[in-house]
Amino acid sequence: MEQALLVIAGAIMMGLGAVGAAVGIGILGGRFLEGAARQPELIPMLRTQFFIVMGLVDAVPMIAVGLAMYVLFALAG
Amino acid sequence: MASSEQLTSSEYIKHHLQNLTFGQHPDGSWGIAHGAEEAAEMGFWAFHLDTLGWSFFLGLIFIWLFRKAAKKASADTPSGLQNFVEWTVEFIDNSVRGSFTAKNNIVAPLALTIFVWIWLMNFMDLIAVDFLPELATMAGIPYMKVVPTTDPNATFGMALSVFALVIYYSIKMKGLGGFIGELAFQPFPKWLFPVNLVLEGVGLIAKPLSLALRLFGNMYAGEMIFILIAIMYGAGWVLGGFAGFLQLGWAIFHILIITLQAFIFMTLTIVYLDMAHQEHH
């Protein structure tokens, strides 16, 4: 029983992490394209900022996915 | 642990997630743990020899490589290595110059070390999952987790040392009173300082925590996917072939993740140090 709960917990963590990351990076990507469309000459600078902020947006979801994988594979085995 | 008998997939995963732990057995003798339970019994004062070993080794490679390039640097006939090192140093110098406004000559070398060292540690993730652990098993070493950054001890070690630097420079630049004042008298007016302390304290603690766990989460998930792909190899020709493409695709994508995570760790270190140097209004 406890094993099943661990697996469900892991799945929820990963699912919510994925949703968070997808929505966050989706919006970020959209804004990046808007900025690039408005000022194409700034694309290199915008692209670096995009990657930096994408790394930050990605942080907490990836922490959730990392911990979910720990729960799933190391604990629930 | 004889590698010849048939491993179930979860045993295989557990084996690849287990660090080579050296510590005190319950009976008082020091030695290497031969199982996850044994390692757990060693408690806090146990050393992950593989994480320590690989991170030291990669650190030495970084220092040796950059020193070699610097010693033999020649303006008229720059060697390939020298161009690469120059490009890296310029790249990091620009990003430091871009986001670090104060005057402190340890930030650029620190940023260079962090970027290259973490990149090298992350790069170990691209090496085939079974290659080095298998060699280690032949050499009689039971466990070998090759990527230091998939061990939270390593990422927290780096994040906490950056955090110590941030605290040191905050106090050095603003004085102890200034630093405490920044924590206690921010957003709300002075007499609400308990609320301020909680708010600012959480913000302060979140910095090293997110710095460490971001790198750990990304690398741990990346390595786990490599391990899962490695399991597919054992499942017959069709799945094995498909796993080959998966491994190639994920490794190429992982090159971006490796560089990005090293870059973000460095950039945030620079930003946090910059905030430590700034006088708030």
mmCIF file of C-alpha atoms in Angstrom:
data_model
loop_
_atom_site.group_PDB
_atom_site.id
_atom_site.type_symbol
_atom_site.label_atom_id
_atom_site.label_comp_id
_atom_site.label_asym_id
_atom_site.label_seq_id
_atom_site.Cartn_x
_atom_site.Cartn_y
_atom_site.Cartn_z
ATOM 1 C CA MET A 1 0.000 0.000 0.000
ATOM 2 C CA GLU A 2 2.748 2.383 0.988
ATOM 3 C CA GLN A 3 4.535 1.641 -2.288
ATOM 4 C CA ALA A 4 1.450 2.591 -4.291
ATOM 5 C CA LEU A 5 1.176 5.891 -2.422
ATOM 6 C CA LEU A 6 4.835 6.647 -3.155
ATOM 7 C CA VAL A 7 4.331 6.011 -6.845
ATOM 8 C CA ILE A 8 1.222 8.214 -6.934
ATOM 9 C CA ALA A 9 3.095 10.944 -5.066
ATOM 10 C CA GLY A 10 5.952 10.731 -7.550
ATOM 11 C CA ALA A 11 3.555 10.892 -10.472
ATOM 12 C CA ILE A 12 1.770 13.954 -9.075
ATOM 13 C CA MET A 13 5.081 15.747 -8.438
ATOM 14 C CA MET A 14 6.276 15.062 -11.940
ATOM 15 C CA GLY A 15 2.958 15.943 -13.560
ATOM 16 C CA LEU A 16 2.590 19.274 -11.770
ATOM 17 C CA GLY A 17 6.242 20.066 -12.428
ATOM 18 C CA ALA A 18 5.726 19.392 -16.119
ATOM 19 C CA VAL A 19 2.604 21.568 -16.254
ATOM 20 C CA GLY A 20 4.395 24.409 -14.476
ATOM 21 C CA ALA A 21 7.395 24.275 -16.759
ATOM 22 C CA ALA A 22 5.273 23.974 -19.910
ATOM 23 C CA VAL A 23 3.080 26.971 -19.077
ATOM 24 C CA GLY A 24 6.018 29.085 -17.908
ATOM 25 C CA ILE A 25 8.239 28.418 -20.881
ATOM 26 C CA GLY A 26 5.286 28.654 -23.258
ATOM 27 C CA ILE A 27 4.537 32.198 -22.128
ATOM 28 C CA LEU A 28 8.246 33.049 -22.108
ATOM 29 C CA GLY A 29 8.631 31.721 -25.662
ATOM 30 C CA GLY A 30 5.637 33.714 -26.827
ATOM 31 C CA ARG A 31 7.015 36.947 -25.358
ATOM 32 C CA PHE A 32 10.420 36.189 -26.860
ATOM 33 C CA LEU A 33 8.887 35.833 -30.321
ATOM 34 C CA GLU A 34 6.922 39.053 -29.854
ATOM 35 C CA GLY A 35 10.089 40.904 -28.884
ATOM 36 C CA ALA A 36 12.017 39.356 -31.766
ATOM 37 C CA ALA A 37 9.256 40.275 -34.212
ATOM 38 C CA ARG A 38 9.148 43.847 -32.952
ATOM 39 C CA GLN A 39 12.951 44.331 -33.064
ATOM 40 C CA PRO A 40 14.681 41.637 -35.137
ATOM 41 C CA GLU A 41 18.103 43.256 -34.695
ATOM 42 C CA LEU A 42 17.982 42.506 -30.930
ATOM 43 C CA ILE A 43 17.476 38.764 -31.454
ATOM 44 C CA PRO A 44 20.984 37.688 -30.199
ATOM 45 C CA MET A 45 20.584 39.623 -26.966
ATOM 46 C CA LEU A 46 16.972 38.474 -26.546
ATOM 47 C CA ARG A 47 18.009 34.876 -27.128
ATOM 48 C CA THR A 48 20.576 34.937 -24.291
ATOM 49 C CA GLN A 49 18.052 36.533 -21.954
ATOM 50 C CA PHE A 50 15.520 33.911 -23.051
ATOM 51 C CA PHE A 51 17.883 31.097 -22.059
ATOM 52 C CA ILE A 52 18.738 32.698 -18.721
ATOM 53 C CA VAL A 53 15.099 33.217 -17.747
ATOM 54 C CA MET A 54 14.152 29.806 -19.158
ATOM 55 C CA GLY A 55 16.723 28.291 -16.804
ATOM 56 C CA LEU A 56 15.190 30.187 -13.900
ATOM 57 C CA VAL A 57 11.589 29.326 -14.845
ATOM 58 C CA ASP A 58 12.686 25.726 -15.266
ATOM 59 C CA ALA A 59 14.300 25.597 -11.838
ATOM 60 C CA VAL A 60 11.470 24.670 -9.497
ATOM 61 C CA PRO A 61 9.720 22.294 -11.912
ATOM 62 C CA MET A 62 13.025 20.499 -12.519
ATOM 63 C CA ILE A 63 13.598 20.278 -8.772
ATOM 64 C CA ALA A 64 10.142 18.687 -8.506
ATOM 65 C CA VAL A 65 10.912 16.270 -11.366
ATOM 66 C CA GLY A 66 14.294 15.411 -9.823
ATOM 67 C CA LEU A 67 12.749 14.715 -6.423
ATOM 68 C CA ALA A 68 9.863 12.812 -8.050
ATOM 69 C CA MET A 69 12.377 10.547 -9.781
ATOM 70 C CA TYR A 70 14.159 10.042 -6.466
ATOM 71 C CA VAL A 71 10.843 9.096 -4.830
ATOM 72 C CA LEU A 72 9.878 6.850 -7.725
ATOM 73 C CA PHE A 73 13.131 4.988 -8.238
ATOM 74 C CA ALA A 74 15.073 5.159 -5.009
ATOM 75 C CA LEU A 75 12.189 4.903 -2.530
ATOM 76 C CA ALA A 76 9.458 3.061 -4.392
ATOM 77 C CA GLY A 77 12.067 0.961 -6.182
ATOM 78 C CA MET B 1 28.430 -7.734 -6.027
ATOM 79 C CA ALA B 2 28.945 -10.211 -8.872
ATOM 80 C CA SER B 3 27.865 -8.492 -12.065
ATOM 81 C CA SER B 4 27.279 -11.808 -13.801
ATOM 82 C CA GLU B 5 23.940 -12.778 -12.155
ATOM 83 C CA GLN B 6 20.794 -11.372 -13.754
ATOM 84 C CA LEU B 7 19.899 -7.952 -12.305
ATOM 85 C CA THR B 8 16.280 -6.896 -12.143
ATOM 86 C CA SER B 9 15.713 -3.412 -13.552
ATOM 87 C CA SER B 10 15.071 -1.842 -10.147
ATOM 88 C CA GLU B 11 18.261 -3.411 -8.752
ATOM 89 C CA TYR B 12 20.092 -2.050 -11.781
ATOM 90 C CA ILE B 13 18.694 1.432 -11.139
ATOM 91 C CA LYS B 14 19.462 1.207 -7.420
ATOM 92 C CA HIS B 15 23.021 0.134 -8.198
ATOM 93 C CA HIS B 16 23.590 3.111 -10.458
ATOM 94 C CA LEU B 17 22.139 5.542 -7.945
ATOM 95 C CA GLN B 18 24.268 4.326 -5.057
ATOM 96 C CA ASN B 19 27.361 6.348 -4.175
ATOM 97 C CA LEU B 20 30.630 4.766 -3.088
ATOM 98 C CA THR B 21 30.296 5.614 0.608
ATOM 99 C CA PHE B 22 33.209 5.393 3.020
ATOM 100 C CA GLY B 23 32.342 5.702 6.696
ATOM 101 C CA GLN B 24 32.128 4.059 10.100
ATOM 102 C CA HIS B 25 30.246 0.779 10.224
ATOM 103 C CA PRO B 26 27.963 0.316 13.250
ATOM 104 C CA ASP B 27 30.601 -2.005 14.706
ATOM 105 C CA GLY B 28 33.098 0.875 14.723
ATOM 106 C CA SER B 29 35.311 -0.237 11.824
ATOM 107 C CA TRP B 30 35.835 2.208 8.978
ATOM 108 C CA GLY B 31 35.257 0.869 5.497
ATOM 109 C CA ILE B 32 33.350 1.046 2.254
ATOM 110 C CA ALA B 33 29.628 0.309 2.422
ATOM 111 C CA HIS B 34 28.561 -2.658 0.323
ATOM 112 C CA GLY B 35 24.900 -1.784 0.227
ATOM 113 C CA ALA B 36 22.443 1.057 0.494
ATOM 114 C CA GLU B 37 21.415 -0.034 4.000
ATOM 115 C CA GLU B 38 25.043 -0.193 5.132
ATOM 116 C CA ALA B 39 25.659 3.254 3.714
ATOM 117 C CA ALA B 40 22.583 4.591 5.484
ATOM 118 C CA GLU B 41 23.758 3.158 8.792
ATOM 119 C CA MET B 42 26.974 5.148 8.488
ATOM 120 C CA GLY B 43 25.004 8.251 9.238
ATOM 121 C CA PHE B 44 26.157 11.783 8.604
ATOM 122 C CA TRP B 45 29.919 11.359 8.786
ATOM 123 C CA ALA B 46 30.227 9.245 5.655
ATOM 124 C CA PHE B 47 32.159 10.342 2.579
ATOM 125 C CA HIS B 48 31.033 9.813 -1.006
ATOM 126 C CA LEU B 49 34.403 8.808 -2.391
ATOM 127 C CA ASP B 50 33.262 8.808 -5.993
ATOM 128 C CA THR B 51 31.789 12.319 -5.845
ATOM 129 C CA LEU B 52 34.840 13.673 -4.028
ATOM 130 C CA GLY B 53 37.256 11.795 -6.267
ATOM 131 C CA TRP B 54 35.694 12.804 -9.572
ATOM 132 C CA SER B 55 35.158 16.446 -8.612
ATOM 133 C CA PHE B 56 38.783 16.781 -7.421
ATOM 134 C CA PHE B 57 40.012 15.037 -10.573
ATOM 135 C CA LEU B 58 37.951 17.301 -12.848
ATOM 136 C CA GLY B 59 39.029 20.374 -10.888
ATOM 137 C CA LEU B 60 42.661 19.417 -11.436
ATOM 138 C CA ILE B 61 42.003 18.904 -15.143
ATOM 139 C CA PHE B 62 40.503 22.402 -15.326
ATOM 140 C CA ILE B 63 43.454 23.976 -13.532
ATOM 141 C CA TRP B 64 46.078 22.005 -15.477
ATOM 142 C CA LEU B 65 44.440 22.737 -18.837
ATOM 143 C CA PHE B 66 44.055 26.473 -18.279
ATOM 144 C CA ARG B 67 47.537 26.759 -16.768
ATOM 145 C CA LYS B 68 49.050 24.938 -19.739
ATOM 146 C CA ALA B 69 47.290 27.299 -22.137
ATOM 147 C CA ALA B 70 48.394 30.337 -20.152
ATOM 148 C CA LYS B 71 52.029 29.299 -19.855
ATOM 149 C CA LYS B 72 52.438 28.586 -23.549
ATOM 150 C CA ALA B 73 50.366 31.546 -24.681
ATOM 151 C CA SER B 74 51.961 33.215 -27.706
ATOM 152 C CA ALA B 75 50.495 36.198 -29.529
ATOM 153 C CA ASP B 76 51.701 35.289 -33.016
ATOM 154 C CA THR B 77 50.985 31.549 -33.124
ATOM 155 C CA PRO B 78 48.003 30.907 -30.838
ATOM 156 C CA SER B 79 47.321 27.172 -30.415
ATOM 157 C CA GLY B 80 43.816 25.675 -30.572
ATOM 158 C CA LEU B 81 43.734 25.243 -26.814
ATOM 159 C CA GLN B 82 44.780 28.845 -26.324
ATOM 160 C CA ASN B 83 41.991 30.098 -28.592
ATOM 161 C CA PHE B 84 39.455 28.031 -26.689
ATOM 162 C CA VAL B 85 40.695 29.257 -23.316
ATOM 163 C CA GLU B 86 40.784 32.857 -24.539
ATOM 164 C CA TRP B 87 37.245 32.553 -25.883
ATOM 165 C CA THR B 88 36.003 31.098 -22.562
ATOM 166 C CA VAL B 89 37.717 33.773 -20.490
ATOM 167 C CA GLU B 90 36.357 36.548 -22.739
ATOM 168 C CA PHE B 91 32.861 35.052 -22.644
ATOM 169 C CA ILE B 92 32.865 34.960 -18.853
ATOM 170 C CA ASP B 93 34.524 38.378 -18.591
ATOM 171 C CA ASN B 94 31.708 39.889 -20.656
ATOM 172 C CA SER B 95 28.982 38.306 -18.559
ATOM 173 C CA VAL B 96 30.718 39.352 -15.323
ATOM 174 C CA ARG B 97 31.221 42.884 -16.659
ATOM 175 C CA GLY B 98 27.597 42.896 -17.728
ATOM 176 C CA SER B 99 25.978 42.008 -14.433
ATOM 177 C CA PHE B 100 28.542 42.835 -11.769
ATOM 178 C CA THR B 101 28.727 46.577 -11.175
ATOM 179 C CA ALA B 102 30.956 46.777 -8.093
ATOM 180 C CA LYS B 103 34.778 46.476 -7.954
ATOM 181 C CA ASN B 104 35.937 43.051 -6.745
ATOM 182 C CA ASN B 105 38.686 41.070 -8.433
ATOM 183 C CA ILE B 106 37.737 37.635 -7.136
ATOM 184 C CA VAL B 107 34.365 37.515 -8.915
ATOM 185 C CA ALA B 108 35.665 36.890 -12.463
ATOM 186 C CA PRO B 109 38.039 34.021 -11.516
ATOM 187 C CA LEU B 110 35.276 32.584 -9.313
ATOM 188 C CA ALA B 111 32.827 32.768 -12.222
ATOM 189 C CA LEU B 112 35.343 31.129 -14.563
ATOM 190 C CA THR B 113 36.021 28.323 -12.079
ATOM 191 C CA ILE B 114 32.329 27.732 -11.426
ATOM 192 C CA PHE B 115 31.418 27.678 -15.109
ATOM 193 C CA VAL B 116 34.195 25.371 -16.323
ATOM 194 C CA TRP B 117 34.231 23.103 -13.270
ATOM 195 C CA ILE B 118 30.463 22.554 -13.243
ATOM 196 C CA TRP B 119 30.497 22.092 -17.009
ATOM 197 C CA LEU B 120 33.186 19.403 -16.659
ATOM 198 C CA MET B 121 31.295 17.697 -13.842
ATOM 199 C CA ASN B 122 28.081 17.764 -15.854
ATOM 200 C CA PHE B 123 29.937 16.507 -18.915
ATOM 201 C CA MET B 124 30.559 13.196 -17.114
ATOM 202 C CA ASP B 125 26.830 12.573 -17.564
ATOM 203 C CA LEU B 126 27.341 12.122 -21.306
ATOM 204 C CA ILE B 127 29.696 9.194 -20.820
ATOM 205 C CA ALA B 128 27.793 5.922 -21.265
ATOM 206 C CA VAL B 129 26.096 4.996 -18.002
ATOM 207 C CA ASP B 130 27.658 1.561 -17.671
ATOM 208 C CA PHE B 131 31.157 2.307 -18.916
ATOM 209 C CA LEU B 132 32.937 3.581 -15.790
ATOM 210 C CA PRO B 133 30.874 1.691 -13.168
ATOM 211 C CA GLU B 134 31.652 -1.535 -15.031
ATOM 212 C CA LEU B 135 35.369 -0.774 -14.966
ATOM 213 C CA ALA B 136 35.047 0.014 -11.267
ATOM 214 C CA THR B 137 33.268 -3.276 -10.593
ATOM 215 C CA MET B 138 36.159 -5.081 -12.312
ATOM 216 C CA ALA B 139 38.561 -3.172 -10.087
ATOM 217 C CA GLY B 140 36.570 -4.397 -7.081
ATOM 218 C CA ILE B 141 34.877 -1.090 -6.325
ATOM 219 C CA PRO B 142 31.211 -1.929 -5.643
ATOM 220 C CA TYR B 143 29.590 1.357 -6.608
ATOM 221 C CA MET B 144 30.680 4.263 -8.811
ATOM 222 C CA LYS B 145 28.397 7.214 -9.401
ATOM 223 C CA VAL B 146 30.390 9.130 -11.964
ATOM 224 C CA VAL B 147 28.569 12.466 -12.161
ATOM 225 C CA PRO B 148 29.420 14.546 -9.050
ATOM 226 C CA THR B 149 26.620 17.047 -9.683
ATOM 227 C CA THR B 150 23.971 14.338 -9.296
ATOM 228 C CA ASP B 151 25.007 14.151 -5.655
ATOM 229 C CA PRO B 152 23.252 16.866 -3.604
ATOM 230 C CA ASN B 153 26.279 17.030 -1.327
ATOM 231 C CA ALA B 154 28.370 18.401 -4.187
ATOM 232 C CA THR B 155 25.805 20.954 -5.375
ATOM 233 C CA PHE B 156 25.028 22.074 -1.826
ATOM 234 C CA GLY B 157 28.750 22.315 -1.124
ATOM 235 C CA MET B 158 29.196 24.775 -3.966
ATOM 236 C CA ALA B 159 25.973 26.669 -3.239
ATOM 237 C CA LEU B 160 26.797 27.044 0.470
ATOM 238 C CA SER B 161 30.311 28.296 -0.267
ATOM 239 C CA VAL B 162 28.816 30.882 -2.643
ATOM 240 C CA PHE B 163 26.305 31.748 0.101
ATOM 241 C CA ALA B 164 29.141 32.218 2.601
ATOM 242 C CA LEU B 165 30.843 34.570 0.133
ATOM 243 C CA VAL B 166 27.618 36.530 -0.302
ATOM 244 C CA ILE B 167 27.216 36.927 3.472
ATOM 245 C CA TYR B 168 30.905 37.866 3.867
ATOM 246 C CA TYR B 169 30.789 40.558 1.207
ATOM 247 C CA SER B 170 27.413 41.859 2.390
ATOM 248 C CA ILE B 171 28.832 42.411 5.852
ATOM 249 C CA LYS B 172 32.128 43.735 4.486
ATOM 250 C CA MET B 173 30.447 46.237 2.178
ATOM 251 C CA LYS B 174 27.467 47.303 4.296
ATOM 252 C CA GLY B 175 28.728 46.514 7.776
ATOM 253 C CA LEU B 176 26.903 44.129 10.108
ATOM 254 C CA GLY B 177 24.355 46.832 10.988
ATOM 255 C CA GLY B 178 23.699 47.547 7.319
ATOM 256 C CA PHE B 179 23.252 43.870 6.511
ATOM 257 C CA ILE B 180 20.892 43.237 9.456
ATOM 258 C CA GLY B 181 19.110 46.479 8.594
ATOM 259 C CA GLU B 182 18.656 45.306 5.041
ATOM 260 C CA LEU B 183 16.974 42.168 6.364
ATOM 261 C CA ALA B 184 14.939 43.756 9.129
ATOM 262 C CA PHE B 185 13.842 47.117 7.721
ATOM 263 C CA GLN B 186 13.001 46.158 4.127
ATOM 264 C CA PRO B 187 9.573 46.326 2.578
ATOM 265 C CA PHE B 188 7.566 47.250 5.639
ATOM 266 C CA PRO B 189 8.342 50.175 8.047
ATOM 267 C CA LYS B 190 10.795 49.632 10.901
ATOM 268 C CA TRP B 191 8.424 48.637 13.684
ATOM 269 C CA LEU B 192 7.195 45.683 11.600
ATOM 270 C CA PHE B 193 10.673 44.138 11.643
ATOM 271 C CA PRO B 194 9.591 40.567 12.644
ATOM 272 C CA VAL B 195 7.503 40.353 9.472
ATOM 273 C CA ASN B 196 10.384 41.814 7.473
ATOM 274 C CA LEU B 197 12.844 39.359 8.979
ATOM 275 C CA VAL B 198 10.661 36.413 7.986
ATOM 276 C CA LEU B 199 10.151 37.722 4.455
ATOM 277 C CA GLU B 200 13.751 38.691 3.803
ATOM 278 C CA GLY B 201 15.084 35.636 5.659
ATOM 279 C CA VAL B 202 13.135 33.283 3.410
ATOM 280 C CA GLY B 203 14.401 35.174 0.379
ATOM 281 C CA LEU B 204 17.957 34.888 1.637
ATOM 282 C CA ILE B 205 17.750 31.152 2.392
ATOM 283 C CA ALA B 206 15.994 30.440 -0.918
ATOM 284 C CA LYS B 207 19.062 31.603 -2.845
ATOM 285 C CA PRO B 208 21.526 28.784 -2.009
ATOM 286 C CA LEU B 209 18.700 26.250 -1.774
ATOM 287 C CA SER B 210 17.418 26.938 -5.293
ATOM 288 C CA LEU B 211 20.970 27.287 -6.621
ATOM 289 C CA ALA B 212 21.902 23.824 -5.347
ATOM 290 C CA LEU B 213 18.661 21.984 -6.059
ATOM 291 C CA ARG B 214 18.285 23.423 -9.557
ATOM 292 C CA LEU B 215 21.621 21.931 -10.639
ATOM 293 C CA PHE B 216 20.921 18.703 -8.751
ATOM 294 C CA GLY B 217 17.377 18.321 -10.154
ATOM 295 C CA ASN B 218 18.423 18.853 -13.750
ATOM 296 C CA MET B 219 21.438 16.543 -13.600
ATOM 297 C CA TYR B 220 19.674 13.855 -11.560
ATOM 298 C CA ALA B 221 16.731 13.765 -13.991
ATOM 299 C CA GLY B 222 19.123 13.736 -16.945
ATOM 300 C CA GLU B 223 21.136 10.844 -15.545
ATOM 301 C CA MET B 224 17.982 8.931 -14.622
ATOM 302 C CA ILE B 225 16.796 9.111 -18.218
ATOM 303 C CA PHE B 226 20.176 7.818 -19.392
ATOM 304 C CA ILE B 227 19.816 4.924 -16.937
ATOM 305 C CA LEU B 228 16.301 4.135 -18.163
ATOM 306 C CA ILE B 229 17.531 4.174 -21.760
ATOM 307 C CA ALA B 230 20.364 1.850 -20.749
ATOM 308 C CA ILE B 231 17.764 -0.604 -19.405
ATOM 309 C CA MET B 232 16.074 -0.639 -22.798
ATOM 310 C CA TYR B 233 19.239 -2.012 -24.345
ATOM 311 C CA GLY B 234 18.698 -5.246 -22.480
ATOM 312 C CA ALA B 235 15.201 -5.679 -23.939
ATOM 313 C CA GLY B 236 15.929 -7.322 -27.276
ATOM 314 C CA TRP B 237 17.011 -6.013 -30.689
ATOM 315 C CA VAL B 238 14.062 -3.838 -31.669
ATOM 316 C CA LEU B 239 13.904 -1.910 -28.395
ATOM 317 C CA GLY B 240 17.713 -1.869 -28.206
ATOM 318 C CA GLY B 241 17.992 -0.214 -31.614
ATOM 319 C CA PHE B 242 15.312 2.283 -30.712
ATOM 320 C CA ALA B 243 17.149 2.970 -27.425
ATOM 321 C CA GLY B 244 20.250 3.808 -29.442
ATOM 322 C CA PHE B 245 18.458 6.662 -31.202
ATOM 323 C CA LEU B 246 16.916 7.775 -27.922
ATOM 324 C CA GLN B 247 20.313 7.861 -26.246
ATOM 325 C CA LEU B 248 21.793 9.851 -29.122
ATOM 326 C CA GLY B 249 18.910 12.335 -29.139
ATOM 327 C CA TRP B 250 18.899 12.793 -25.378
ATOM 328 C CA ALA B 251 22.705 13.145 -25.257
ATOM 329 C CA ILE B 252 22.631 15.922 -27.871
ATOM 330 C CA PHE B 253 19.845 17.719 -26.015
ATOM 331 C CA HIS B 254 21.699 17.138 -22.761
ATOM 332 C CA ILE B 255 24.706 19.051 -24.103
ATOM 333 C CA LEU B 256 22.482 22.156 -24.069
ATOM 334 C CA ILE B 257 21.245 21.377 -20.536
ATOM 335 C CA ILE B 258 24.784 20.885 -19.237
ATOM 336 C CA THR B 259 26.016 24.213 -20.602
ATOM 337 C CA LEU B 260 22.831 26.030 -19.609
ATOM 338 C CA GLN B 261 22.924 24.813 -16.001
ATOM 339 C CA ALA B 262 26.611 25.703 -15.626
ATOM 340 C CA PHE B 263 25.901 29.129 -17.150
ATOM 341 C CA ILE B 264 22.906 29.757 -14.886
ATOM 342 C CA PHE B 265 24.791 28.693 -11.749
ATOM 343 C CA MET B 266 27.561 31.133 -12.708
ATOM 344 C CA THR B 267 25.241 33.977 -13.688
ATOM 345 C CA LEU B 268 23.243 33.687 -10.470
ATOM 346 C CA THR B 269 26.450 33.604 -8.427
ATOM 347 C CA ILE B 270 27.512 36.860 -10.089
ATOM 348 C CA VAL B 271 24.081 38.404 -9.571
ATOM 349 C CA TYR B 272 23.943 37.380 -5.899
ATOM 350 C CA LEU B 273 27.446 38.743 -5.303
ATOM 351 C CA ASP B 274 26.474 41.932 -7.093
ATOM 352 C CA MET B 275 23.429 42.323 -4.860
ATOM 353 C CA ALA B 276 25.692 41.766 -1.850
ATOM 354 C CA HIS B 277 27.852 44.711 -2.951
ATOM 355 C CA GLN B 278 25.004 47.099 -3.639
ATOM 356 C CA GLU B 279 24.037 49.803 -1.166
ATOM 357 C CA HIS B 280 20.257 49.750 -0.951
ATOM 358 C CA HIS B 281 18.964 53.341 -1.419
#
